[in-house]
XYZ file of C-alpha atoms in Angstrom:
460
model
C -8.958 -43.346 -4.206
C -12.759 -43.080 -5.128
C -14.078 -44.207 -8.620
C -17.417 -41.959 -9.780
C -18.841 -44.045 -12.618
C -21.895 -42.495 -14.555
C -22.982 -43.143 -18.042
C -23.886 -40.655 -21.018
C -23.562 -40.057 -24.430
C -20.137 -37.938 -23.204
C -18.959 -39.786 -20.033
C -17.862 -43.519 -19.009
C -16.155 -43.310 -16.007
C -14.315 -41.150 -14.118
C -12.109 -41.555 -11.601
C -10.815 -39.284 -8.350
C -7.281 -39.153 -6.720
C -8.419 -36.312 -4.017
C -8.187 -33.484 -6.709
C -7.284 -35.056 -9.149
C -8.663 -37.794 -12.010
C -8.664 -39.695 -14.613
C -11.373 -39.833 -17.104
C -12.115 -41.898 -19.994
C -14.835 -43.168 -22.610
C -13.515 -45.898 -24.400
C -12.286 -43.517 -27.493
C -10.841 -41.057 -25.238
C -9.222 -40.740 -22.235
C -7.045 -37.314 -20.590
C -5.552 -36.796 -16.965
C -6.669 -34.295 -15.384
C -4.355 -32.409 -12.391
C -5.294 -29.152 -9.874
C -2.066 -27.085 -8.719
C -2.025 -25.911 -5.858
C -0.342 -23.925 -6.257
C -0.629 -20.349 -8.742
C 2.683 -18.335 -9.172
C 1.727 -16.620 -11.717
C -1.677 -15.381 -10.201
C -1.785 -12.003 -8.598
C -3.894 -11.642 -5.555
C -4.155 -8.916 -2.656
C -1.941 -6.710 -5.304
C 0.871 -9.280 -5.083
C 2.359 -11.158 -7.707
C 5.067 -13.461 -6.182
C 4.105 -16.245 -3.287
C 7.304 -14.931 -1.258
C 5.605 -11.526 -0.458
C 3.587 -12.797 1.876
C 5.159 -10.976 5.069
C 4.554 -7.613 3.050
C 0.736 -8.070 4.202
C -1.890 -7.790 6.739
C -5.034 -7.948 8.297
C -6.534 -6.969 11.875
C -7.866 -8.920 14.564
C -8.734 -7.639 17.755
C -6.265 -4.953 17.780
C -3.414 -6.837 16.933
C -2.377 -7.350 13.518
C -2.689 -10.754 11.969
C 0.671 -11.935 10.128
C -0.568 -13.748 7.451
C 1.617 -17.580 6.802
C 1.749 -17.182 3.150
C 0.839 -15.382 0.208
C -3.460 -17.168 1.410
C -2.550 -17.582 4.803
C -2.035 -20.956 4.432
C 1.460 -22.309 4.567
C 0.609 -25.423 6.970
C -2.132 -26.663 4.717
C 0.362 -25.805 1.189
C 2.808 -28.653 2.970
C 0.825 -31.192 4.015
C -1.634 -30.767 0.459
C 1.237 -31.185 -1.591
C 3.414 -33.415 -0.335
C 1.265 -36.121 1.532
C 0.151 -36.891 -2.551
C 3.819 -38.097 -3.298
C 4.658 -41.421 -3.317
C 8.090 -40.406 -1.947
C 8.312 -37.572 -0.277
C 6.243 -38.191 3.326
C 9.168 -41.198 3.650
C 11.419 -39.034 3.139
C 10.131 -37.086 6.343
C 10.196 -39.415 8.238
C 13.803 -40.779 7.496
C 15.229 -37.135 8.174
C 13.654 -37.310 11.338
C 14.780 -40.680 12.679
C 18.027 -39.424 11.636
C 18.135 -35.984 14.198
C 16.212 -38.651 17.439
C 19.007 -40.775 16.736
C 18.880 -42.828 20.191
C 16.901 -40.420 21.629
C 16.778 -37.518 24.029
C 19.499 -36.905 26.276
C 20.720 -34.598 28.404
C 24.062 -33.445 28.761
C 27.243 -31.531 29.977
C 29.559 -28.836 27.547
C 33.480 -30.279 28.595
C 36.192 -29.510 27.532
C 38.958 -32.138 25.888
C 42.140 -30.656 25.047
C 40.454 -27.388 24.581
C 37.639 -29.151 21.974
C 34.489 -29.218 23.073
C 31.905 -32.480 23.973
C 28.487 -33.470 25.377
C 29.706 -35.811 28.426
C 25.365 -37.338 28.823
C 24.593 -37.257 32.218
C 20.605 -39.036 33.888
C 19.445 -35.714 36.492
C 16.289 -37.723 38.202
C 14.572 -34.714 39.006
C 15.101 -32.917 34.999
C 14.122 -36.257 33.506
C 11.612 -36.568 36.414
C 9.592 -33.393 35.320
C 10.207 -34.099 31.337
C 8.145 -37.782 31.898
C 4.958 -35.730 33.730
C 4.726 -33.821 29.731
C 5.486 -36.128 27.740
C 8.078 -34.653 26.633
C 9.485 -37.666 24.065
C 5.952 -37.240 22.388
C 5.752 -33.907 22.581
C 9.397 -33.219 20.785
C 8.711 -35.838 18.719
C 5.705 -33.671 17.008
C 8.515 -30.755 17.099
C 10.761 -32.988 14.649
C 8.006 -32.511 12.689
C 7.071 -29.408 12.319
C 10.891 -28.167 11.575
C 11.802 -30.317 9.169
C 8.703 -30.231 7.165
C 8.391 -25.559 8.351
C 11.971 -25.074 9.608
C 9.966 -23.913 12.851
C 7.369 -24.696 15.492
C 4.645 -23.760 18.501
C 5.349 -24.468 22.113
C 2.653 -23.170 24.662
C 4.612 -22.628 27.487
C 2.673 -23.408 29.765
C 3.334 -21.647 34.444
C 3.596 -23.615 37.366
C 0.180 -21.799 39.174
C 2.688 -21.632 42.571
C 6.520 -21.038 42.485
C 9.316 -22.103 43.493
C 11.644 -20.461 46.414
C 9.646 -17.513 44.993
C 11.119 -18.357 41.734
C 9.483 -18.633 38.247
C 8.748 -22.039 37.579
C 7.151 -23.638 33.970
C 5.087 -26.818 34.392
C 4.404 -28.063 30.829
C 5.450 -27.565 27.317
C 2.224 -28.695 25.385
C 3.097 -28.625 20.961
C 0.583 -26.261 19.157
C 0.118 -27.798 15.913
C 1.461 -25.316 13.370
C -1.870 -25.517 11.429
C -3.443 -23.499 14.137
C -1.048 -21.288 15.064
C -0.623 -17.729 13.385
C 1.979 -15.027 14.996
C 0.102 -11.468 15.556
C 1.651 -8.407 16.700
C 0.489 -4.646 18.520
C -0.120 -2.717 15.573
C 1.945 0.005 15.940
C 5.248 -3.162 17.023
C 7.650 -3.836 14.270
C 7.640 -7.292 15.693
C 5.674 -10.504 16.616
C 4.125 -10.196 19.766
C 1.342 -12.750 19.961
C 0.160 -15.219 18.178
C -3.506 -16.071 17.471
C -4.330 -19.748 17.992
C -7.313 -21.447 16.576
C -8.971 -24.434 14.628
C -10.385 -22.466 11.911
C -7.516 -20.931 10.090
C -8.623 -21.941 6.388
C -8.864 -17.419 5.335
C -7.214 -14.164 8.153
C -10.121 -14.333 9.842
C -10.958 -17.347 11.413
C -13.958 -17.992 13.668
C -12.884 -18.466 17.373
C -9.357 -17.919 18.308
C -7.552 -17.236 21.947
C -4.310 -15.047 21.437
C -1.370 -15.449 22.716
C 2.287 -12.900 24.865
C 5.068 -14.323 22.979
C 7.635 -16.048 24.966
C 9.605 -13.487 27.226
C 12.913 -15.483 28.687
C 13.380 -11.742 30.401
C 9.747 -11.799 32.383
C 8.819 -15.718 32.598
C 5.760 -14.714 35.118
C 4.352 -11.989 33.750
C 2.187 -14.637 31.464
C 0.106 -17.573 33.052
C 0.695 -19.711 29.250
C 2.817 -18.215 26.212
C 3.896 -19.774 23.131
C 7.105 -19.858 22.224
C 8.157 -19.274 18.304
C 10.955 -21.686 17.518
C 12.879 -20.963 14.266
C 15.321 -20.199 11.612
C 15.983 -17.671 10.373
C 15.176 -17.001 7.077
C 17.758 -14.548 4.491
C 15.444 -11.132 4.273
C 11.662 -12.077 5.096
C 10.042 -11.276 8.063
C 8.449 -13.311 10.895
C 7.870 -16.787 9.877
C 10.652 -19.222 8.720
C 10.202 -20.112 4.534
C 9.896 -23.950 4.265
C 13.141 -25.124 2.053
C 11.093 -27.241 0.455
C 8.527 -24.955 -0.996
C 11.424 -24.427 -3.635
C 10.777 -27.827 -4.407
C 6.516 -27.916 -4.240
C 6.753 -27.481 -7.845
C 8.400 -30.135 -8.509
C 7.030 -32.669 -6.250
C 3.859 -31.674 -7.954
C 5.574 -32.671 -11.882
C 6.527 -35.958 -9.783
C 3.173 -36.404 -8.215
C 1.176 -36.316 -11.554
C 4.012 -39.187 -12.867
C 1.558 -42.132 -12.112
C -1.273 -40.416 -12.461
C -0.954 -39.502 -16.336
C 0.699 -43.639 -16.658
C -2.598 -44.716 -14.746
C -4.711 -43.131 -17.272
C -2.417 -44.873 -20.543
C -2.676 -47.754 -18.703
C -6.694 -47.032 -19.002
C -8.766 -49.712 -20.242
C -5.514 -50.201 -23.318
C -6.244 -46.879 -24.424
C -3.993 -43.969 -24.622
C -4.287 -41.112 -22.960
C -4.539 -37.791 -25.252
C -4.161 -34.947 -23.287
C -3.433 -34.039 -19.660
C -5.312 -31.609 -18.069
C -3.910 -29.079 -15.713
C -5.951 -25.650 -13.584
C -5.478 -24.205 -11.074
C -6.310 -24.160 -7.426
C -7.503 -20.831 -7.362
C -10.630 -21.211 -9.994
C -12.048 -23.705 -8.055
C -11.400 -21.456 -5.222
C -13.759 -18.955 -6.988
C -16.224 -21.131 -7.968
C -17.060 -22.803 -4.758
C -17.086 -18.459 -3.728
C -18.825 -18.146 -6.704
C -21.441 -21.396 -5.823
C -21.716 -20.451 -1.922
C -22.811 -16.603 -2.671
C -25.403 -18.011 -4.618
C -26.598 -20.533 -1.956
C -27.053 -17.551 0.268
C -28.474 -15.031 -2.171
C -31.201 -17.818 -2.523
C -31.414 -18.445 1.167
C -29.663 -21.773 0.588
C -27.728 -24.439 2.618
C -24.119 -24.798 0.250
C -23.381 -28.308 0.631
C -20.320 -29.927 -1.176
C -21.962 -32.338 -3.889
C -22.762 -29.133 -5.997
C -18.683 -28.959 -6.803
C -19.351 -32.433 -7.699
C -21.885 -31.803 -9.477
C -19.643 -28.682 -11.079
C -16.503 -30.835 -11.744
C -18.329 -34.183 -13.818
C -20.744 -31.366 -15.552
C -16.602 -29.857 -16.779
C -15.598 -33.200 -17.741
C -17.990 -34.169 -19.614
C -17.757 -30.825 -21.720
C -14.273 -31.577 -21.540
C -14.162 -35.037 -23.146
C -16.554 -33.918 -26.115
C -14.806 -31.396 -26.767
C -12.128 -32.838 -27.472
C -12.792 -36.510 -28.680
C -14.659 -34.438 -32.107
C -12.432 -31.337 -33.638
C -8.845 -31.567 -33.692
C -8.936 -27.747 -32.504
C -11.237 -28.305 -29.873
C -8.880 -28.141 -27.420
C -8.737 -24.318 -27.615
C -11.927 -23.333 -28.452
C -13.087 -25.621 -24.937
C -10.882 -23.784 -22.192
C -11.585 -20.317 -24.075
C -15.063 -20.342 -24.939
C -16.736 -23.141 -23.038
C -14.516 -22.982 -18.851
C -14.477 -19.120 -18.024
C -13.866 -17.703 -14.376
C -15.714 -15.925 -11.909
C -14.148 -12.869 -12.835
C -14.381 -13.692 -16.804
C -10.794 -14.086 -17.712
C -9.332 -16.217 -19.928
C -8.685 -19.306 -18.708
C -5.383 -19.032 -20.049
C -4.612 -16.823 -18.215
C -5.165 -18.585 -14.948
C -2.381 -20.506 -15.689
C -5.129 -23.869 -17.104
C -3.142 -26.086 -19.641
C -3.990 -28.815 -21.855
C -1.019 -30.592 -23.045
C -1.601 -33.230 -25.144
C 0.529 -36.473 -25.060
C 2.741 -38.013 -27.826
C 1.762 -41.126 -28.840
C 4.861 -42.601 -28.696
C 4.018 -44.368 -25.110
C 7.403 -45.654 -24.794
C 9.520 -42.332 -25.128
C 6.124 -40.836 -23.562
C 7.166 -42.841 -19.953
C 9.984 -43.159 -20.504
C 10.020 -39.512 -19.769
C 7.943 -39.297 -17.245
C 10.227 -41.429 -14.865
C 13.101 -38.966 -15.952
C 10.677 -36.077 -15.095
C 9.699 -38.475 -11.622
C 13.925 -38.944 -11.092
C 14.980 -34.979 -11.594
C 11.682 -34.599 -9.225
C 13.124 -36.195 -6.508
C 16.728 -34.972 -6.938
C 15.078 -30.992 -6.381
C 13.271 -32.696 -3.437
C 16.125 -34.624 -1.314
C 18.458 -31.158 -1.879
C 15.816 -29.297 -1.163
C 15.015 -31.526 2.374
C 18.747 -31.236 2.983
C 19.286 -35.202 3.099
C 20.996 -37.220 0.838
C 18.654 -39.236 -1.386
C 20.418 -43.036 -0.505
C 19.689 -41.596 3.305
C 16.180 -41.161 2.530
C 15.880 -43.729 0.088
C 15.626 -42.809 -3.122
C 17.805 -43.496 -5.649
C 18.588 -44.340 -9.705
C 16.271 -46.415 -11.128
C 17.694 -49.793 -10.948
C 20.445 -48.496 -8.960
C 21.099 -49.966 -5.312
C 23.512 -47.100 -3.456
C 26.417 -48.820 -1.895
C 27.050 -48.973 1.591
C 29.718 -47.282 1.736
C 28.248 -44.191 0.189
C 24.839 -44.477 2.513
C 27.938 -44.407 5.519
C 29.396 -41.616 3.697
C 25.653 -39.707 3.187
C 24.935 -40.992 6.794
C 28.999 -39.325 8.470
C 28.533 -35.518 6.812
C 24.859 -35.777 7.379
C 26.292 -36.202 11.313
C 28.349 -33.506 11.372
C 26.202 -30.881 9.806
C 23.351 -31.732 9.498
C 21.970 -32.284 12.913
C 23.111 -29.429 15.069
C 21.455 -25.801 13.519
C 17.715 -28.507 13.524
C 18.713 -29.749 16.616
C 19.228 -26.378 18.637
C 15.738 -24.763 17.162
C 13.553 -28.260 17.789
C 15.067 -28.472 21.739
C 15.589 -24.776 21.758
C 11.889 -24.356 23.954
C 12.668 -27.331 26.352
C 16.455 -25.777 27.189
C 15.037 -22.747 27.296
C 12.494 -24.098 30.763
C 15.762 -26.248 32.108
C 17.517 -23.588 32.022
C 14.725 -21.084 33.788
C 13.876 -24.768 36.325
C 16.753 -26.053 36.626
C 20.026 -22.722 36.634
C 21.887 -24.218 38.555
C 23.098 -27.512 37.366
C 24.153 -26.354 33.625
C 22.526 -29.003 31.704
C 20.499 -29.568 28.049
C 19.291 -31.444 26.508
C 19.723 -33.448 22.455
C 19.355 -36.067 20.639
C 22.594 -38.850 21.576
C 24.085 -39.595 17.892
C 25.527 -42.626 17.629
C 29.174 -43.610 15.583
C 27.954 -45.997 12.211
C 30.963 -48.145 10.856
C 31.597 -50.179 7.994
C 30.960 -54.261 8.555
C 34.653 -54.281 8.012
C 36.211 -52.213 11.137
C 33.249 -54.288 13.280
C 33.856 -57.574 15.217
C 31.974 -60.594 13.180
C 29.580 -61.182 16.364
C 28.268 -57.093 15.938
C 27.762 -57.107 12.017
C 24.555 -57.147 9.902
C 24.503 -60.784 8.660
C 25.223 -62.364 12.364
C 22.350 -60.306 13.830
C 19.229 -60.569 11.487
């Protein structure tokens, strides 16, 4: 949070919270929010955020497969989720639940006709895992799968082979910010991965292209990329993050503290909550950059800050005047670079009912509903994520039941996606050992079912 203070005839202070703000004068206060997702505004001829798998661009003979409508899916999830006070903690809890007692090698045995895991310590495989710090690799990969239902891994071959067979030297986690899939022009499937630290648009300034990993011809490429993902219904190439459908709820919940902050600011009742689409600011930034380029000047992000200040002055000046000025302001004073009415771009000026008690209770209910929606999208019970209804503490039996159900249906598939590249390497490097890597999950017991010495209260 940063605070920008300046005095003029209209504006007293602007408190910035990332892209959001609380703007106030002695007589007027409003909360302001930039909405990251603008589902209703078409770009590149597409009207749905889920249409991104059908749009392509060309890069040196390879066809880029954008991840997200604007090729910004990882950034979109990160920026939306980490502004929320609850979701990062839920994601961390989910990581810990999957990790359990950590990664261990096992072989599958059958007892009374039922498959079971027999945990095994193998010094040779463990030494190989330790050489490239597989635990750190898995910690990062779990987070990627939690957020995006997929992960990118660099598979690095040894410079020489053992007994004439391919040997994978190490695995390296690739930050999803840097990786995008691509394909040869005539291929229906992805054939390559493009790795760049500049994916802010469809064309990065620089990148490396790697072929996708081919388990049937491991020695073909010294370095390849393995994209392990959970298949998403009726989509190509990338996994659709399960939390994508909850982002609007996350935005609603994230805005609640901002609105309440505005209400409490200097004991002034906020009269309006204003939202604007991120597209407006993206287009404005490009307009300023183009103007600078035409003048032969260097663009400075301070130009956007100055524009925002002037915009807030205009808003507060208008809203503190005529009762109908809200409509006049957002349709007449603020226009998009294309000249479209801002209402069409998703701008909203929402009057806040001055019945503060009812308003605050409504906002809290919105936040509670958002937490439930996110819990469902993330696939973790609210009691396990530390999200509970106001004033209510989940019972131990409820938490135990939630944990038991998570182990039964919430572990195996994510574990498979997370460990797939590593287990593929284990199979290639040590084909005769018939071992896999998995996460050891201990059984949870009720306190009354444990001996006295093992109970939590006697071990604190």
